[in-house]
């Protein structure tokens, strides 16, 4: 492709509202343009990147036995009512009404549509397992679209759905998809971790997220430095700590702590370290008040509370609810003598606490010399957030904290959709059974952003070769020198004939701006042709990912690039 023909309008400045590097660079590099909040145009360079990612996905999913389909984006409300999600999904589901008054939505995901398709035609165990996927535009009216392609409202997703005869068979499919995902993200050149993830309402089933490691990621994950345990912090388990305990403290005392509400404030005021505090959160569990206790230096994980109680919702109580439950203003809750809650739940680390401090359930006061067990009772469980430096739940190692961008998700669904929607088959004995499902998503456009987050420098994008829009860019440095232009044209033709995706910067621009744009756009190999080197039969060869600029004989450029390609394929 010639730059004079390519529609890649590069910009000097990033948009003012850009939050992350990928958004800045993809806009500046002429890859994307914003049409409306969370809704983007993909220009030719971006379209090429997406196509390369899609090709990798198709190759690996086809090899894993999945079949590609294309399902409608506009979905009738009836099937969503059948699954129970028309009411449940909330405002993220963009609903529309057609001219006859029929209710529809724009597909945020396709479980309902696929179940409707499969239950209609698949009746016998002989047709299973069946695994169908598509690569398609999704729409979710996200509360806060952000960071460009990372959280769009309209975005490109690969979604797959599997149907098996029973759990055992469905787990074999799950593992095959998990492995296909590992190959897909590795081939895309991403540094990622597969982490255990929350399974939401379907407790006890299996779910993994594939997280690209990047500081700008929205997710917090932990990964063991010794074994292969890795999990989203929402999910990460912690081992039960050693008993702790110690001699009984003096009797509990109430001390005045005027205006001191946060752990930091009270800790400084009383001269006690945060780990001697019992932090008391008032939460509402399906509408009922509970207290959750964690050590002052720990954070509560409300998803663990939700799972422990099998609740539909757990939320922090409002100020008014805190006052109702504790009889004190916000900031002074504590477990001693706490009457206004249905139960007190405490993290394991509280069990061994002696001589601790906590809120007194009185305005401007705390209690000291508090012993767990002696001064209050609680139900103990693993209730806190894991973090950097915590012990691994599987081995003697330590957990390390990372930020991640979720680019993929594999989920064992069981019969969550097949049971209510009666997606059944007849087994060998002629008995009707619900199919056992899995679902598997990949954020295709999010991968593009994640790849840039992970691969850029101050000058621009550094594409992993496997998903770059072009492999090589040729820069003729003096357009007024016929021999330079001619050599560039010849190399362009030769490389194209050798099967390379080549970009030729044939614009009548200064060498300086050609270098700047080439670095911004991020093509893996750059061949610069200048008159002085050319007189000796040489060109400048440079890899975008680093390494020095080399002088290479013009005649050897093609074989150099072929060797680099062979090296990558190994
Ligand atoms: P998130 O927690 O980020 O909202 P999700 O759990 O809603 O993700 P899934 O429903 O599992 O996501 O969707 C499958 C994949 O689609 C995700 O792993 C992610 O890569 C991608 N994805 C989800 N929402 C968006 C979005 N708003 N913009 C871009 N990609 C998205
Ligand atoms: Mg979401």
Coordinates of C-alpha atoms and ligand atoms in Angstrom, one line a residue:
X1 CA 0.0 0.0 0.0
X2 CA 1.2 3.5 -0.8
X3 CA 0.9 6.1 1.9
X4 CA -0.4 8.6 -0.6
X5 CA -3.4 6.3 -1.1
X6 CA -3.8 5.1 2.5
X7 CA -6.5 6.7 4.6
X8 CA -4.5 7.1 7.8
X9 CA -4.9 10.7 8.9
X10 CA -2.2 11.0 11.6
X11 CA -2.4 13.8 14.1
X12 CA 0.2 15.7 16.1
X13 CA -2.0 16.0 19.2
X14 CA -3.9 13.4 21.1
X15 CA -7.6 14.2 21.8
X16 CA -8.0 16.1 25.1
X17 CA -10.3 13.6 26.7
X18 CA -8.0 10.6 26.0
X19 CA -7.4 8.6 29.2
X20 CA -4.9 6.0 28.2
X21 CA -2.0 5.6 25.8
X22 CA -3.7 3.1 23.5
X23 CA -6.5 5.7 22.9
X24 CA -4.1 8.5 22.3
X25 CA -1.9 6.5 19.9
X26 CA -4.7 4.8 18.0
X27 CA -6.3 8.2 17.4
X28 CA -3.1 10.0 16.6
X29 CA -1.9 7.1 14.3
X30 CA -5.1 7.4 12.2
X31 CA -6.5 4.0 13.3
X32 CA -9.7 5.1 15.0
X33 CA -12.1 8.0 15.3
X34 CA -14.8 8.6 17.9
X35 CA -18.3 9.0 16.5
X36 CA -20.1 9.1 19.9
X37 CA -19.3 8.1 23.4
X38 CA -18.0 4.5 23.3
X39 CA -18.6 4.3 19.6
X40 CA -15.7 4.3 17.1
X41 CA -14.9 4.2 13.4
X42 CA -12.2 1.7 12.5
X43 CA -10.1 3.1 9.7
X44 CA -8.1 0.9 7.3
X45 CA -5.1 0.4 9.5
X46 CA -7.3 -0.7 12.5
X47 CA -9.4 -2.9 10.2
X48 CA -6.2 -4.7 9.2
X49 CA -5.2 -5.3 12.8
X50 CA -8.7 -6.6 13.6
X51 CA -8.6 -8.9 10.6
X52 CA -5.2 -10.3 11.7
X53 CA -6.5 -10.9 15.3
X54 CA -9.7 -12.5 13.8
X55 CA -7.6 -14.8 11.6
X56 CA -5.7 -16.1 14.6
X57 CA -8.9 -16.7 16.5
X58 CA -10.6 -18.5 13.6
X59 CA -7.6 -20.8 13.1
X60 CA -7.4 -21.8 16.7
X61 CA -11.1 -22.2 17.3
X62 CA -11.6 -24.2 14.1
X63 CA -8.7 -26.4 15.2
X64 CA -10.5 -26.9 18.5
X65 CA -13.6 -28.1 16.7
X66 CA -15.8 -25.0 16.9
X67 CA -17.8 -23.9 13.9
X68 CA -18.3 -20.3 12.8
X69 CA -21.8 -18.9 12.4
X70 CA -23.3 -15.4 12.1
X71 CA -26.2 -14.5 14.3
X72 CA -28.5 -11.5 14.2
X73 CA -27.6 -8.5 16.1
X74 CA -31.2 -7.4 16.7
X75 CA -32.9 -9.8 19.0
X76 CA -36.6 -10.3 19.9
X77 CA -37.6 -9.7 23.6
X78 CA -39.4 -13.0 23.8
X79 CA -36.3 -15.1 24.1
X80 CA -34.9 -12.8 26.7
X81 CA -38.1 -13.1 28.7
X82 CA -37.8 -16.9 28.5
X83 CA -34.3 -16.8 30.0
X84 CA -35.4 -14.4 32.6
X85 CA -32.9 -11.7 31.5
X86 CA -35.3 -9.1 29.9
X87 CA -36.0 -7.9 33.4
X88 CA -32.7 -8.7 35.0
X89 CA -30.3 -7.2 32.5
X90 CA -31.0 -3.5 33.3
X91 CA -30.1 -0.4 31.3
X92 CA -27.0 -1.9 29.7
X93 CA -29.4 -3.6 27.3
X94 CA -30.3 -1.2 24.6
X95 CA -34.0 -1.9 23.8
X96 CA -35.8 -0.9 20.7
X97 CA -39.4 -1.0 19.4
X98 CA -40.1 -1.8 15.7
X99 CA -42.9 -0.2 13.7
X100 CA -45.4 -2.9 14.8
X101 CA -44.7 -2.2 18.4
X102 CA -42.6 -5.4 18.9
X103 CA -39.8 -5.2 21.5
X104 CA -36.2 -5.9 20.5
X105 CA -32.7 -5.3 21.8
X106 CA -29.3 -4.9 20.4
X107 CA -27.3 -8.0 21.2
X108 CA -24.9 -7.5 24.1
X109 CA -24.2 -11.3 24.1
X110 CA -26.0 -14.2 22.4
X111 CA -26.9 -17.0 24.8
X112 CA -30.6 -16.6 24.1
X113 CA -30.2 -16.6 20.3
X114 CA -27.9 -19.6 20.2
X115 CA -30.1 -21.6 22.6
X116 CA -33.1 -20.8 20.4
X117 CA -31.2 -22.0 17.4
X118 CA -29.9 -25.2 18.9
X119 CA -33.0 -26.3 20.7
X120 CA -35.0 -26.0 17.4
X121 CA -32.9 -28.4 15.4
X122 CA -30.7 -30.5 17.8
X123 CA -32.7 -33.3 19.4
X124 CA -30.3 -36.3 19.8
X125 CA -27.2 -37.1 21.9
X126 CA -25.6 -38.1 18.5
X127 CA -25.4 -34.4 17.5
X128 CA -23.4 -33.4 20.6
X129 CA -21.0 -32.0 21.5
X130 CA -21.7 -28.9 19.4
X131 CA -19.6 -25.7 19.6
X132 CA -20.6 -22.6 17.6
X133 CA -18.9 -19.2 17.5
X134 CA -19.2 -15.9 15.7
X135 CA -17.1 -12.7 15.5
X136 CA -19.5 -9.8 15.6
X137 CA -20.4 -6.3 16.8
X138 CA -21.9 -6.2 20.2
X139 CA -23.7 -3.3 21.9
X140 CA -23.8 -2.7 25.6
X141 CA -24.9 0.7 26.9
X142 CA -22.1 0.8 29.5
X143 CA -22.6 3.3 32.3
X144 CA -19.1 4.7 31.8
X145 CA -17.6 4.0 28.4
X146 CA -13.9 4.7 28.9
X147 CA -10.4 4.5 27.7
X148 CA -11.3 4.3 24.0
X149 CA -11.6 0.7 22.8
X150 CA -11.0 -0.7 26.2
X151 CA -14.6 -0.2 27.3
X152 CA -16.7 0.8 24.3
X153 CA -20.4 0.6 24.0
X154 CA -20.2 -0.8 20.5
X155 CA -17.3 -3.3 20.2
X156 CA -16.2 -6.3 18.4
X157 CA -16.5 -9.6 20.2
X158 CA -15.9 -13.3 19.4
X159 CA -18.4 -15.3 21.3
X160 CA -18.7 -19.1 21.4
X161 CA -21.2 -21.4 22.9
X162 CA -20.8 -25.1 23.6
X163 CA -23.5 -27.8 24.1
X164 CA -22.6 -31.2 25.7
X165 CA -24.5 -34.2 27.0
X166 CA -23.2 -33.9 30.6
X167 CA -20.9 -32.1 32.9
X168 CA -17.9 -34.4 32.3
X169 CA -18.1 -33.9 28.5
X170 CA -18.7 -30.1 29.0
X171 CA -15.6 -29.8 31.1
X172 CA -13.5 -31.5 28.3
X173 CA -14.9 -28.9 25.9
X174 CA -14.1 -26.2 28.5
X175 CA -10.4 -27.4 28.7
X176 CA -10.1 -27.5 24.9
X177 CA -11.3 -23.9 24.7
X178 CA -9.1 -22.8 27.6
X179 CA -6.1 -24.2 25.7
X180 CA -7.2 -22.6 22.4
X181 CA -7.4 -19.3 24.3
X182 CA -3.8 -19.7 25.6
X183 CA -2.6 -20.2 22.0
X184 CA -4.7 -17.3 20.6
X185 CA -3.3 -14.8 23.1
X186 CA 0.3 -16.1 22.8
X187 CA 0.1 -15.9 19.0
X188 CA -1.2 -12.3 19.3
X189 CA 2.1 -11.6 21.1
X190 CA 0.5 -10.6 24.4
X191 CA 1.9 -11.1 27.9
X192 CA -1.1 -12.5 29.8
X193 CA -2.3 -14.6 32.7
X194 CA -5.2 -17.0 32.8
X195 CA -6.8 -16.3 36.2
X196 CA -9.6 -17.9 38.2
X197 CA -12.7 -15.6 38.1
X198 CA -15.9 -15.0 39.9
X199 CA -18.7 -17.2 38.6
X200 CA -21.4 -14.8 39.7
X201 CA -24.8 -16.3 40.4
X202 CA -23.8 -19.8 39.2
X203 CA -21.8 -20.8 42.2
X204 CA -19.6 -23.8 42.1
X205 CA -18.9 -23.7 38.4
X206 CA -15.8 -22.9 36.6
X207 CA -14.6 -19.6 35.1
X208 CA -11.3 -18.2 33.9
X209 CA -10.4 -14.7 32.7
X210 CA -7.5 -14.1 30.4
X211 CA -5.8 -10.9 31.6
X212 CA -3.3 -8.9 29.6
X213 CA -0.8 -7.4 32.1
X214 CA -0.8 -3.6 32.0
X215 CA -0.8 -0.9 34.6
X216 CA -3.8 0.8 32.9
X217 CA -5.9 -2.3 33.4
X218 CA -9.2 -2.1 35.3
X219 CA -8.8 -5.4 37.0
X220 CA -6.6 -6.3 39.9
X221 CA -5.2 -9.8 39.8
X222 CA -2.8 -11.9 41.9
X223 CA -0.4 -14.5 40.7
X224 CA 1.7 -16.9 42.9
X225 CA 5.4 -16.4 42.6
X226 CA 6.0 -20.2 43.0
X227 CA 3.1 -22.2 41.7
X228 CA 0.6 -21.5 38.8
X229 CA -2.2 -20.2 41.0
X230 CA -3.5 -16.9 39.6
X231 CA -6.9 -15.3 40.3
X232 CA -8.8 -12.1 40.0
X233 CA -8.7 -10.5 43.4
X234 CA -12.5 -10.6 43.5
X235 CA -12.1 -14.4 43.5
X236 CA -8.7 -15.0 45.1
X237 CA -8.8 -17.3 48.1
X238 CA -6.6 -16.9 51.1
X239 CA -5.4 -19.6 53.4
X240 CA -6.7 -19.7 57.0
X241 CA -3.9 -17.9 59.0
X242 CA -2.2 -19.6 62.0
X243 CA -4.3 -19.3 65.2
X244 CA -2.6 -16.2 66.7
X245 CA -4.2 -15.4 70.0
X246 CA -2.2 -14.7 73.2
X247 CA -2.9 -13.7 76.7
X248 CA -6.2 -12.1 77.6
X249 CA -6.2 -8.3 77.6
X250 CA -7.4 -5.9 80.3
X251 CA -11.1 -5.1 80.4
X252 CA -12.6 -3.2 77.4
X253 CA -12.4 0.6 77.8
X254 CA -14.2 3.3 75.9
X255 CA -11.9 6.2 74.9
X256 CA -12.9 9.5 73.3
X257 CA -11.7 9.9 69.7
X258 CA -13.4 13.2 68.7
X259 CA -13.8 13.5 64.9
X260 CA -11.4 10.5 64.2
X261 CA -13.2 8.2 61.8
X262 CA -10.8 6.5 59.4
X263 CA -8.4 3.8 60.4
X264 CA -5.5 6.1 59.6
X265 CA -6.9 8.9 61.8
X266 CA -7.7 6.7 64.8
X267 CA -4.5 4.8 64.4
X268 CA -2.4 8.0 64.6
X269 CA -4.6 9.4 67.4
X270 CA -4.3 6.2 69.6
X271 CA -0.8 5.4 68.6
X272 CA -1.8 1.8 67.6
X273 CA -0.8 0.1 64.3
X274 CA -3.5 -0.5 61.7
X275 CA -3.2 -4.3 62.2
X276 CA -4.5 -3.9 65.7
X277 CA -7.8 -2.5 64.5
X278 CA -11.1 -4.2 63.8
X279 CA -12.6 -2.4 60.8
X280 CA -16.4 -2.8 60.9
X281 CA -18.4 -2.4 57.7
X282 CA -22.2 -2.3 57.8
X283 CA -23.6 -3.9 54.7
X284 CA -27.0 -4.8 53.5
X285 CA -27.4 -8.4 52.4
X286 CA -30.6 -8.8 50.2
X287 CA -31.9 -5.8 52.2
X288 CA -30.9 -7.0 55.7
X289 CA -28.1 -5.4 57.7
X290 CA -25.0 -7.3 58.6
X291 CA -21.6 -6.3 60.0
X292 CA -18.4 -7.4 58.2
X293 CA -15.2 -7.3 60.2
X294 CA -11.7 -7.2 58.7
X295 CA -8.3 -6.2 60.2
X296 CA -7.5 -2.5 59.9
X297 CA -4.7 -3.1 57.3
X298 CA -7.0 -5.4 55.2
X299 CA -9.8 -4.7 52.7
X300 CA -13.2 -6.5 52.8
X301 CA -14.2 -8.5 49.7
X302 CA -18.0 -8.2 49.5
X303 CA -18.2 -10.9 46.8
X304 CA -16.9 -13.3 49.3
X305 CA -19.7 -12.2 51.7
X306 CA -22.2 -12.7 48.9
X307 CA -20.9 -16.2 48.1
X308 CA -20.7 -17.2 51.8
X309 CA -24.4 -16.3 52.4
X310 CA -25.6 -17.3 48.9
X311 CA -27.1 -13.8 48.6
X312 CA -28.3 -12.1 45.5
X313 CA -26.9 -8.7 46.5
X314 CA -24.5 -7.3 49.0
X315 CA -24.0 -3.6 49.2
X316 CA -22.4 -1.1 51.5
X317 CA -25.1 0.4 53.8
X318 CA -26.2 4.0 53.3
X319 CA -25.3 6.5 56.1
X320 CA -28.9 6.3 57.4
X321 CA -28.7 2.5 57.5
X322 CA -25.4 2.6 59.4
X323 CA -26.9 5.0 61.9
X324 CA -30.0 2.7 62.3
X325 CA -27.8 -0.4 62.8
X326 CA -25.2 1.0 65.2
X327 CA -26.9 4.0 66.9
X328 CA -23.9 6.1 66.1
X329 CA -22.8 8.3 63.2
X330 CA -20.8 6.8 60.4
X331 CA -17.2 6.0 61.3
X332 CA -17.7 4.6 64.8
X333 CA -19.1 1.1 64.2
X334 CA -17.7 -1.9 66.1
X335 CA -18.8 -5.4 67.0
X336 CA -18.9 -5.1 70.8
X337 CA -22.5 -4.9 71.9
X338 CA -23.7 -4.4 68.3
X339 CA -27.4 -5.2 68.3
X340 CA -28.9 -3.7 65.1
X341 CA -27.6 -6.3 62.6
X342 CA -28.8 -9.8 61.6
X343 CA -25.3 -11.2 61.9
X344 CA -21.6 -10.4 62.4
X345 CA -19.3 -11.9 59.9
X346 CA -15.5 -11.8 60.4
X347 CA -12.5 -12.5 58.4
X348 CA -10.2 -15.3 59.7
X349 CA -7.5 -12.7 60.5
X350 CA -9.8 -11.3 63.2
X351 CA -10.0 -14.6 65.2
X352 CA -6.6 -14.3 66.8
X353 CA -6.8 -10.5 67.6
X354 CA -6.1 -9.5 71.2
X355 CA -6.0 -6.0 72.7
X356 CA -7.5 -4.5 69.5
X357 CA -9.3 -1.2 68.9
X358 CA -12.6 -0.8 67.2
X359 CA -15.6 1.7 67.0
X360 CA -17.7 2.0 70.1
X361 CA -21.1 2.4 68.4
X362 CA -21.1 5.8 70.1
X363 CA -20.4 9.2 68.5
X364 CA -16.7 10.2 68.8
X365 CA -15.6 7.1 70.7
X366 CA -13.7 3.8 70.2
X367 CA -13.2 0.8 72.4
X368 CA -9.7 -0.5 73.2
X369 CA -8.5 -3.8 74.8
X370 CA -10.9 -5.7 72.7
X371 CA -10.4 -9.5 72.4
X372 CA -12.1 -11.5 69.6
X373 CA -14.1 -14.3 71.1
X374 CA -14.2 -12.8 74.6
X375 CA -15.9 -9.5 73.7
X376 CA -17.9 -10.5 70.7
X377 CA -19.0 -13.5 68.6
X378 CA -18.8 -13.7 64.9
X379 CA -19.1 -16.2 62.0
X380 CA -15.5 -16.6 60.7
X381 CA -14.7 -17.1 57.0
X382 CA -12.3 -15.9 54.3
X383 CA -13.7 -12.4 53.7
X384 CA -10.9 -10.1 52.7
X385 CA -9.3 -9.0 49.4
X386 CA -6.1 -10.7 48.5
X387 CA -3.2 -8.4 47.6
X388 CA 0.5 -8.2 46.9
X389 CA 2.6 -10.2 49.4
X390 CA -0.3 -12.4 50.7
X391 CA 0.3 -16.1 51.1
X392 CA -0.7 -18.4 48.2
X393 CA -3.8 -20.6 49.0
X394 CA -2.2 -23.6 47.1
X395 CA 1.5 -23.6 48.1
X396 CA 4.1 -21.9 50.3
X397 CA 4.6 -19.1 47.8
X398 CA 3.6 -15.5 47.9
X399 CA 1.0 -13.8 45.8
X400 CA 2.1 -10.9 43.6
X401 CA -0.4 -8.2 42.5
X402 CA -0.8 -7.0 38.9
X403 CA -3.2 -4.9 37.0
X404 CA -4.9 -6.6 34.0
X405 CA -7.1 -6.0 31.0
X406 CA -9.6 -8.7 30.6
X407 CA -9.4 -9.8 26.9
X408 CA -11.1 -13.2 27.2
X409 CA -13.4 -15.1 29.5
X410 CA -14.3 -18.8 29.5
X411 CA -17.3 -19.8 31.5
X412 CA -18.9 -23.2 32.4
X413 CA -22.6 -22.4 32.3
X414 CA -24.1 -25.8 33.2
X415 CA -27.9 -25.6 32.6
X416 CA -28.4 -21.9 33.4
X417 CA -29.9 -21.2 30.0
X418 CA -30.8 -24.7 28.7
X419 CA -33.0 -25.5 31.7
X420 CA -35.3 -22.4 31.6
X421 CA -35.3 -22.4 27.8
X422 CA -35.9 -26.1 27.5
X423 CA -32.9 -26.8 25.3
X424 CA -33.1 -30.5 25.7
X425 CA -31.8 -33.6 23.9
X426 CA -32.7 -37.3 24.0
X427 CA -30.1 -39.5 25.6
X428 CA -29.2 -43.0 24.4
X429 CA -32.0 -44.4 26.6
X430 CA -34.5 -42.0 25.0
X431 CA -34.7 -39.8 28.1
X432 CA -35.0 -36.1 27.7
X433 CA -32.1 -34.1 29.4
X434 CA -31.0 -30.4 29.4
X435 CA -27.8 -29.8 27.4
X436 CA -24.8 -28.6 29.4
X437 CA -23.4 -25.4 28.1
X438 CA -20.3 -23.3 28.2
X439 CA -19.7 -19.8 26.8
X440 CA -16.5 -18.2 25.7
X441 CA -15.9 -14.5 24.9
X442 CA -13.0 -12.6 23.5
X443 CA -12.9 -8.8 23.2
X444 CA -11.4 -8.5 19.7
X445 CA -11.3 -4.7 19.6
X446 CA -10.2 -4.7 23.3
X447 CA -7.2 -6.9 22.3
X448 CA -6.2 -4.1 19.8
X449 CA -6.1 -1.6 22.7
X450 CA -4.5 -4.0 25.1
X451 CA -1.7 -4.8 22.7
X452 CA -0.9 -1.1 22.4
X453 CA -1.0 -0.6 26.2
X454 CA 1.5 -3.3 26.5
X455 CA 3.6 -2.4 23.4
X456 CA 4.4 1.3 23.0
X457 CA 7.1 3.8 23.7
X458 CA 7.0 7.6 23.9
X459 CA 7.1 7.8 20.1
X460 CA 4.2 5.5 19.3
X461 CA 2.9 2.0 18.9
X462 CA 5.2 -1.0 18.7
X463 CA 3.0 -3.7 17.2
X464 CA 3.7 -7.4 18.0
X465 CA 4.5 -8.6 14.5
X466 CA 1.6 -11.1 14.4
X467 CA -1.1 -8.4 14.5
X468 CA 0.7 -5.4 12.9
X469 CA -1.3 -3.8 10.1
X470 CA 1.8 -4.1 7.8
X471 CA 5.0 -5.9 8.3
X472 CA 7.4 -3.5 6.7
X473 CA 7.5 0.2 5.9
X474 CA 9.8 1.6 3.2
X475 CA 10.8 5.3 3.6
X476 CA 12.4 6.9 0.6
X477 CA 14.1 9.8 2.3
X478 CA 14.6 12.2 -0.6
X479 CA 11.7 12.3 -3.0
X480 CA 13.6 14.7 -5.3
X481 CA 16.3 12.1 -6.0
X482 CA 15.2 9.8 -8.8
X483 CA 17.6 7.0 -7.8
X484 CA 16.1 6.9 -4.3
X485 CA 12.5 6.8 -5.5
X486 CA 13.4 4.2 -8.0
X487 CA 15.1 1.9 -5.5
X488 CA 12.2 2.3 -3.1
X489 CA 9.7 1.4 -5.8
X490 CA 11.8 -1.6 -6.8
X491 CA 12.1 -2.9 -3.2
X492 CA 8.3 -2.3 -2.7
X493 CA 7.6 -4.5 -5.7
X494 CA 10.1 -7.2 -4.7
X495 CA 8.8 -7.4 -1.1
X496 CA 5.2 -7.6 -2.3
X497 CA 6.2 -10.4 -4.7
X498 CA 7.9 -12.2 -1.8
X499 CA 4.5 -12.1 0.1
X500 CA 5.1 -9.3 2.5
X501 CA 2.5 -6.7 3.6
X502 CA 4.4 -3.6 2.7
X503 CA 3.7 0.1 3.1
X504 CA 5.6 2.6 0.9
X505 CA 5.8 6.1 2.2
X506 CA 5.8 7.8 -1.2
X507 CA 4.6 11.1 0.2
X508 CA 6.4 14.3 -0.7
X509 CA 7.4 14.8 2.9
X510 CA 10.6 15.6 4.7
X511 CA 12.5 12.5 6.0
X512 CA 11.8 13.8 9.6
X513 CA 8.0 13.6 9.3
X514 CA 8.3 10.2 7.6
X515 CA 10.3 8.8 10.6
X516 CA 7.8 10.3 13.0
X517 CA 4.8 8.8 11.3
X518 CA 6.4 5.4 10.9
X519 CA 7.2 5.3 14.6
X520 CA 3.7 6.4 15.6
X521 CA 2.0 3.8 13.4
X522 CA 4.3 1.2 14.7
X523 CA 5.2 -1.1 11.8
X524 CA 7.7 -3.8 13.0
X525 CA 10.4 -3.3 10.3
X526 CA 11.5 0.0 8.7
X527 CA 13.7 0.3 5.7
X528 CA 14.9 3.9 5.1
X529 CA 16.5 4.6 1.7
X530 CA 18.8 7.7 1.5
X531 CA 21.0 8.9 -1.3
X532 CA 24.3 8.6 0.4
X533 CA 23.9 5.0 1.6
X534 CA 22.3 4.0 -1.7
X535 CA 25.4 5.2 -3.6
X536 CA 27.2 2.3 -1.8
X537 CA 24.3 -0.1 -2.3
X538 CA 23.0 0.1 1.3
X539 CA 19.8 1.0 3.1
X540 CA 19.0 1.6 6.8
X541 CA 17.3 -1.4 8.5
X542 CA 15.6 -0.9 11.8
X543 CA 13.3 -2.9 14.0
X544 CA 10.5 -0.9 15.7
X545 CA 10.8 -3.0 18.8
X546 CA 14.3 -1.9 19.5
X547 CA 17.8 -2.8 18.5
X548 CA 20.2 -0.6 16.6
X549 CA 19.8 0.9 13.2
X550 CA 21.9 -1.3 10.8
X551 CA 23.3 -0.7 7.3
X552 CA 22.2 -3.5 5.1
X553 CA 22.8 -4.2 1.4
X554 CA 19.7 -3.3 -0.5
X555 CA 20.1 -6.7 -2.3
X556 CA 19.8 -8.5 1.1
X557 CA 16.7 -6.8 2.6
X558 CA 14.3 -9.5 1.4
X559 CA 16.3 -12.4 2.7
X560 CA 16.8 -10.5 6.0
X561 CA 13.0 -10.1 6.4
X562 CA 12.4 -13.7 5.4
X563 CA 14.9 -14.9 8.0
X564 CA 13.1 -12.7 10.7
X565 CA 9.8 -14.2 9.6
X566 CA 11.1 -17.8 9.9
X567 CA 12.6 -17.0 13.3
X568 CA 9.1 -15.8 14.5
X569 CA 7.4 -18.9 13.1
X570 CA 9.7 -21.2 15.2
Ligands
LIG1 P1 -16.1 -6.5 31.9 O1 -16.0 -7.1 33.3 O2 -14.9 -5.9 31.4 O3 -17.3 -5.6 31.8 P2 -17.7 -8.7 31.0 O4 -17.5 -9.7 32.1 O5 -18.9 -7.9 30.9 O6 -16.4 -7.7 31.0 P3 -18.0 -10.7 28.9 O7 -19.5 -10.6 29.0 O8 -17.4 -11.9 29.5 O9 -17.4 -9.4 29.6 O10 -17.6 -10.4 27.5 C1 -16.5 -11.1 26.8 C2 -15.4 -10.2 26.5 O11 -15.8 -9.1 25.7 C3 -14.6 -9.7 27.7 O12 -13.7 -10.6 28.1 C4 -14.0 -8.4 27.1 O13 -12.7 -8.8 26.6 C5 -14.9 -8.0 26.0 N1 -15.7 -6.8 26.5 C6 -16.7 -6.8 27.4 N2 -17.3 -5.6 27.5 C7 -16.6 -4.8 26.6 C8 -16.6 -3.4 26.3 N3 -17.6 -2.6 26.9 N4 -15.8 -2.9 25.4 C9 -14.9 -3.7 24.8 N5 -14.7 -5.0 25.1 C10 -15.6 -5.6 26.0
LIG2 MG1 -19.3 -5.9 31.5

